[in-house]
Coordinates of C-alpha atoms in Angstrom, one line a residue:
M1 CA 3.6 -1.7 6.0
V2 CA 2.6 -4.2 3.2
A3 CA -1.1 -4.9 2.9
S4 CA -1.0 -7.2 -0.2
K5 CA 1.2 -8.1 -3.2
S6 CA 0.9 -9.1 -6.8
D7 CA 2.5 -12.4 -8.0
T8 CA 2.7 -11.2 -11.6
Y9 CA 6.1 -9.7 -12.8
V10 CA 5.8 -6.1 -13.8
S11 CA 8.7 -4.1 -15.4
P12 CA 9.7 -0.7 -13.9
E13 CA 8.7 0.9 -17.2
D14 CA 5.2 -0.5 -16.8
Y15 CA 4.9 0.2 -13.1
L16 CA 5.6 4.0 -13.0
P17 CA 2.9 5.1 -15.5
A18 CA 0.3 2.9 -13.9
E19 CA 1.3 4.1 -10.4
K20 CA 0.9 7.8 -11.4
V21 CA -2.8 7.4 -12.1
N22 CA -3.6 4.9 -9.3
P23 CA -5.2 6.4 -6.2
I24 CA -3.8 3.6 -4.1
E25 CA -0.1 3.8 -3.1
H26 CA 2.2 0.9 -3.9
E27 CA 5.9 -0.1 -3.7
Y28 CA 7.8 -2.0 -6.4
R29 CA 10.4 -4.7 -5.5
H30 CA 12.0 -7.1 -8.0
G31 CA 9.1 -7.0 -10.4
K32 CA 6.4 -7.4 -7.9
I33 CA 3.9 -4.7 -6.7
Y34 CA 3.0 -4.3 -3.0
T35 CA 0.0 -2.3 -1.8
K36 CA 0.9 0.0 1.1
A37 CA -1.4 0.2 4.1
G38 CA -2.8 3.6 5.1
K39 CA -0.9 5.9 7.5
S40 CA -1.9 6.4 11.2
K41 CA -2.1 9.8 13.0
P42 CA 1.1 9.1 15.0
H43 CA 2.9 8.2 11.7
V44 CA 1.9 11.5 10.1
I45 CA 2.9 13.5 13.1
I46 CA 6.3 11.8 13.3
M47 CA 6.9 12.3 9.6
G48 CA 6.1 16.0 9.8
N49 CA 8.4 16.5 12.7
V50 CA 11.3 14.6 11.1
S51 CA 10.7 16.5 7.8
V52 CA 11.0 19.9 9.6
L53 CA 14.2 18.8 11.4
L54 CA 15.8 17.5 8.2
K55 CA 14.8 20.5 6.2
N56 CA 16.4 22.8 8.8
H57 CA 19.5 20.7 9.0
L58 CA 20.0 20.7 5.2
R59 CA 19.2 24.4 4.6
G60 CA 21.9 26.0 2.4
S61 CA 23.4 22.6 1.4
G62 CA 21.6 22.3 -2.0
C63 CA 19.8 19.2 -0.9
I64 CA 16.0 19.0 -0.8
P65 CA 14.3 16.6 1.6
Y66 CA 10.9 15.2 0.6
M67 CA 8.4 14.2 3.2
A68 CA 6.1 12.0 1.1
D69 CA 4.7 11.2 -2.4
M70 CA 8.1 11.0 -4.2
K71 CA 9.1 7.7 -5.8
V72 CA 12.8 6.7 -5.4
W73 CA 14.5 4.1 -7.6
E74 CA 17.1 2.2 -5.7
E75 CA 18.9 0.2 -8.4
T76 CA 21.0 -2.2 -6.3
S77 CA 17.8 -3.7 -4.7
N78 CA 15.5 -3.1 -7.8
F79 CA 13.1 -1.1 -5.6
F80 CA 10.7 1.8 -6.1
G81 CA 9.3 3.2 -2.9
S82 CA 8.4 6.4 -1.2
G83 CA 10.8 5.9 1.7
E84 CA 8.1 6.0 4.3

């Protein structure tokens, strides 16, 4: 859920170092930074359940699922996000 956005262009190289030290979580899309809203109790419960199911399904495959707090760069859409 997007709470607010910045209208100033920011390069991916500038976004990542700043995001690492910022206590507020953001997403990056096409040079703009969007503040993410906080998570609700139902959201956290659902994410935990899905994470356990996915981890069990992928066991032994060499893949590692991450539940949260991992930034992913999706090049075709010029997007950094945590996937939540």
